[in-house]
Amino acid sequence: MNLPPFTKELLLTAYRWSTRQRRLELAREFQMKGTYPATILFYHRVADVGQNSWTINQENFKRHLDWIEKNSKFASLEDIRKSQMNGHRTVPMVGITFDDGYKENCDFAIPHLIERRIPCTYFVSTHFVETGDPFPHDLAIGQSSPPNSKSDIAQMAAEGITIGAHSHTHPDFGQEMSDHQLRTEIHDVRKKLQDWSQQPVLYFAFPFGLAKNITQRAIDFVFDAGFECFVSAAGGHNWPGFDANHLQRVHGDPGMAAVANWLTLDPRKLSSKSKIIYDREKGPSCPPSYPSSLPKA
Ligand SMILES: [Zn+2]
């Protein structure tokens, strides 16, 4: 059934309130046992023009942040990974991430995050930074929002934003790819972003981010390139004591009701397992070393 967005928001809000008691019980239990899950949101583009399903306007983005600040605790991916590894989390940590690298994010979203000292990891596809070409998913719907420049990346990094990799050309890694392509899309991107940001680049976000867009072979290349962790976009919470080499993320763009539903422990979502199954043995030894120079937002 295809409901209008406003109706969806209303229904989801009604569902959240009808399950409020159960959510409060769960929150108390997780707090007491130190088993609170962390939720990582991903956004793409914050702008007031050219709306689409991967764009949120400035006012709504600020509303999300205000709500999260009131109800949860903002955390960097580094801090979320630490509590994944030490197996203890008594507060609802929320990570903020961006994918692709849209220039308009530097108009409001990024300065606003920096001003509020909210940690953020910004995943960049390097081809678009180098060429200024619009993203293929925008062209497909007749739009062409400009990508970030190298100096945007350098400035964001200098101001405390953590830069992550999101491939070179934004391919679907679920498709057949040669070793050469995988090195170009993974290894070379890490080198470039470290050079541009003057930061250690430790996180890789798979484009599209669903189980069908991620293969064991690509994951092996990610760890071989020196990344400490990959992130997906198939939804799901991150439970303390479990996987710190793969962090699951939830779509932030669709609206406040969906974000609030995830962040207040929807009982239906809690039992869902990660759909991304991979061989951890091939990953880095755990715990990884954290560079002490990693900038903090
Ligand atoms: Zn993307």
Tab-separated table of N, CA and C in Angstrom, residues 80-145:
chain	number	residue	atom	x	y	z
A	80	ILE	N	31.159	4.606	19.488
A	80	ILE	CA	30.205	3.489	19.342
A	80	ILE	C	30.982	2.179	19.204
A	81	ARG	N	32.054	2.213	18.417
A	81	ARG	CA	32.866	0.993	18.257
A	81	ARG	C	33.506	0.574	19.582
A	82	LYS	N	33.938	1.541	20.349
A	82	LYS	CA	34.567	1.200	21.637
A	82	LYS	C	33.575	0.446	22.514
A	83	SER	N	32.312	0.921	22.544
A	83	SER	CA	31.351	0.212	23.407
A	83	SER	C	30.870	-1.083	22.747
A	84	GLN	N	31.009	-1.198	21.428
A	84	GLN	CA	30.763	-2.508	20.806
A	84	GLN	C	31.785	-3.498	21.360
A	85	MET	N	33.035	-3.018	21.483
A	85	MET	CA	34.127	-3.906	21.887
A	85	MET	C	34.126	-4.191	23.378
A	86	ASN	N	33.829	-3.150	24.195
A	86	ASN	CA	33.875	-3.440	25.639
A	86	ASN	C	32.568	-4.031	26.153
A	87	GLY	N	31.566	-4.103	25.294
A	87	GLY	CA	30.338	-4.832	25.648
A	87	GLY	C	29.468	-4.150	26.677
A	88	HIS	N	29.600	-2.826	26.818
A	88	HIS	CA	28.825	-2.144	27.846
A	88	HIS	C	28.343	-0.789	27.341
A	89	ARG	N	27.019	-0.575	27.405
A	89	ARG	CA	26.494	0.735	26.983
A	89	ARG	C	25.214	1.001	27.776
A	90	THR	N	25.225	2.053	28.557
A	90	THR	CA	24.060	2.320	29.420
A	90	THR	C	23.191	3.465	28.900
A	91	VAL	N	23.615	4.094	27.800
A	91	VAL	CA	22.839	5.208	27.244
A	91	VAL	C	22.550	4.947	25.760
A	92	PRO	N	21.457	5.523	25.249
A	92	PRO	CA	21.150	5.333	23.824
A	92	PRO	C	22.029	6.209	22.938
A	93	MET	N	23.167	5.664	22.493
A	93	MET	CA	24.083	6.446	21.641
A	93	MET	C	23.533	6.546	20.213
A	94	VAL	N	23.699	7.727	19.621
A	94	VAL	CA	23.269	7.942	18.234
A	94	VAL	C	24.427	8.536	17.435
A	95	GLY	N	24.758	7.905	16.328
A	95	GLY	CA	25.802	8.409	15.441
A	95	GLY	C	25.173	9.102	14.243
A	96	ILE	N	25.803	10.200	13.799
A	96	ILE	CA	25.319	10.924	12.610
A	96	ILE	C	26.333	10.720	11.486
A	97	THR	N	25.844	10.272	10.333
A	97	THR	CA	26.729	10.103	9.174
A	97	THR	C	26.068	10.683	7.920
A	98	PHE	N	26.904	10.984	6.946
A	98	PHE	CA	26.430	11.448	5.626
A	98	PHE	C	27.090	10.593	4.553
A	99	ASP	N	26.393	10.340	3.471
A	99	ASP	CA	26.963	9.601	2.342
A	99	ASP	C	27.016	10.476	1.090
A	100	ASP	N	27.939	10.183	0.220
A	100	ASP	CA	28.100	10.737	-1.134
A	100	ASP	C	29.026	11.962	-1.166
A	101	GLY	N	28.626	13.066	-0.493
A	101	GLY	CA	29.444	14.283	-0.519
A	101	GLY	C	28.814	15.394	-1.338
A	102	TYR	N	27.686	15.919	-0.847
A	102	TYR	CA	27.000	17.025	-1.527
A	102	TYR	C	27.498	18.370	-1.004
A	103	LYS	N	27.818	19.256	-1.938
A	103	LYS	CA	28.353	20.570	-1.570
A	103	LYS	C	27.405	21.351	-0.655
A	104	GLU	N	26.100	21.239	-0.926
A	104	GLU	CA	25.136	22.033	-0.132
A	104	GLU	C	25.167	21.694	1.358
A	105	ASN	N	25.710	20.529	1.713
A	105	ASN	CA	25.808	20.201	3.146
A	105	ASN	C	26.695	21.192	3.890
A	106	CYS	N	27.595	21.845	3.146
A	106	CYS	CA	28.492	22.830	3.774
A	106	CYS	C	27.812	24.179	3.984
A	107	ASP	N	26.596	24.360	3.429
A	107	ASP	CA	25.877	25.630	3.630
A	107	ASP	C	25.292	25.706	5.038
A	108	PHE	N	24.684	24.593	5.475
A	108	PHE	CA	24.006	24.622	6.772
A	108	PHE	C	24.370	23.427	7.662
A	109	ALA	N	24.184	22.205	7.124
A	109	ALA	CA	24.267	21.007	7.978
A	109	ALA	C	25.606	20.886	8.703
A	110	ILE	N	26.691	20.958	7.951
A	110	ILE	CA	28.002	20.729	8.572
A	110	ILE	C	28.374	21.869	9.532
A	111	PRO	N	28.234	23.159	9.123
A	111	PRO	CA	28.526	24.223	10.106
A	111	PRO	C	27.658	24.113	11.356
A	112	HIS	N	26.402	23.702	11.167
A	112	HIS	CA	25.495	23.570	12.315
A	112	HIS	C	25.964	22.448	13.249
A	113	LEU	N	26.378	21.314	12.685
A	113	LEU	CA	26.888	20.195	13.498
A	113	LEU	C	28.156	20.621	14.247
A	114	ILE	N	29.021	21.335	13.539
A	114	ILE	CA	30.277	21.775	14.161
A	114	ILE	C	29.981	22.744	15.307
A	115	GLU	N	29.063	23.677	15.041
A	115	GLU	CA	28.715	24.667	16.068
A	115	GLU	C	28.170	23.989	17.322
A	116	ARG	N	27.392	22.929	17.131
A	116	ARG	CA	26.796	22.231	18.286
A	116	ARG	C	27.700	21.119	18.819
A	117	ARG	N	28.881	21.005	18.230
A	117	ARG	CA	29.855	19.971	18.630
A	117	ARG	C	29.256	18.568	18.583
A	118	ILE	N	28.485	18.315	17.524
A	118	ILE	CA	27.887	16.985	17.331
A	118	ILE	C	28.829	16.178	16.432
A	119	PRO	N	29.316	15.011	16.891
A	119	PRO	CA	30.236	14.224	16.062
A	119	PRO	C	29.556	13.757	14.774
A	120	CYS	N	30.322	13.699	13.706
A	120	CYS	CA	29.749	13.311	12.412
A	120	CYS	C	30.823	12.639	11.557
A	121	THR	N	30.453	11.571	10.901
A	121	THR	CA	31.350	10.944	9.920
A	121	THR	C	30.765	11.168	8.529
A	122	TYR	N	31.595	11.673	7.640
A	122	TYR	CA	31.156	12.140	6.322
A	122	TYR	C	31.800	11.261	5.245
A	123	PHE	N	30.992	10.394	4.625
A	123	PHE	CA	31.495	9.426	3.650
A	123	PHE	C	31.468	10.009	2.234
A	124	VAL	N	32.628	9.978	1.598
A	124	VAL	CA	32.802	10.688	0.328
A	124	VAL	C	33.145	9.741	-0.823
A	125	SER	N	32.518	9.959	-1.979
A	125	SER	CA	32.888	9.251	-3.220
A	125	SER	C	33.835	10.163	-4.002
A	126	THR	N	35.081	9.724	-4.175
A	126	THR	CA	36.147	10.644	-4.611
A	126	THR	C	36.050	11.100	-6.081
A	127	HIS	N	35.511	10.246	-6.958
A	127	HIS	CA	35.445	10.616	-8.380
A	127	HIS	C	34.721	11.951	-8.568
A	128	PHE	N	33.652	12.149	-7.808
A	128	PHE	CA	32.806	13.331	-7.999
A	128	PHE	C	33.506	14.578	-7.452
A	129	VAL	N	34.303	14.376	-6.407
A	129	VAL	CA	35.101	15.489	-5.868
A	129	VAL	C	36.137	15.901	-6.912
A	130	GLU	N	36.762	14.909	-7.553
A	130	GLU	CA	37.838	15.210	-8.517
A	130	GLU	C	37.322	15.847	-9.800
A	131	THR	N	36.129	15.427	-10.240
A	131	THR	CA	35.632	15.885	-11.541
A	131	THR	C	34.566	16.973	-11.438
A	132	GLY	N	33.885	17.056	-10.274
A	132	GLY	CA	32.749	17.981	-10.158
A	132	GLY	C	31.499	17.441	-10.836
A	133	ASP	N	31.567	16.209	-11.339
A	133	ASP	CA	30.397	15.609	-12.006
A	133	ASP	C	29.264	15.394	-11.004
A	134	PRO	N	28.014	15.547	-11.462
A	134	PRO	CA	26.892	15.222	-10.572
A	134	PRO	C	26.785	13.713	-10.339
A	135	PHE	N	26.089	13.312	-9.284
A	135	PHE	CA	25.942	11.887	-8.973
A	135	PHE	C	24.946	11.234	-9.937
A	136	PRO	N	25.231	9.979	-10.342
A	136	PRO	CA	24.343	9.295	-11.298
A	136	PRO	C	22.898	9.188	-10.803
A	137	HIS	N	22.719	8.993	-9.472
A	137	HIS	CA	21.342	8.854	-8.970
A	137	HIS	C	20.576	10.177	-9.072
A	138	ASP	N	21.286	11.311	-9.090
A	138	ASP	CA	20.610	12.598	-9.301
A	138	ASP	C	20.262	12.777	-10.777
A	139	LEU	N	21.231	12.447	-11.637
A	139	LEU	CA	20.993	12.575	-13.083
A	139	LEU	C	19.797	11.726	-13.503
A	140	ALA	N	19.645	10.566	-12.860
A	140	ALA	CA	18.556	9.654	-13.219
A	140	ALA	C	17.183	10.271	-12.966
A	141	ILE	N	17.118	11.265	-12.066
A	141	ILE	CA	15.815	11.919	-11.815
A	141	ILE	C	15.838	13.375	-12.298
A	142	GLY	N	16.789	13.686	-13.192
A	142	GLY	CA	16.825	15.009	-13.821
A	142	GLY	C	17.358	16.113	-12.913
A	143	GLN	N	18.137	15.754	-11.878
A	143	GLN	CA	18.728	16.774	-11.004
A	143	GLN	C	20.253	16.707	-11.123
A	144	SER	N	20.933	17.756	-10.671
A	144	SER	CA	22.398	17.714	-10.718
A	144	SER	C	22.971	18.603	-9.623
A	145	SER	N	22.860	18.134	-8.384
A	145	SER	CA	23.397	18.903	-7.254
A	145	SER	C	24.909	18.761	-7.221
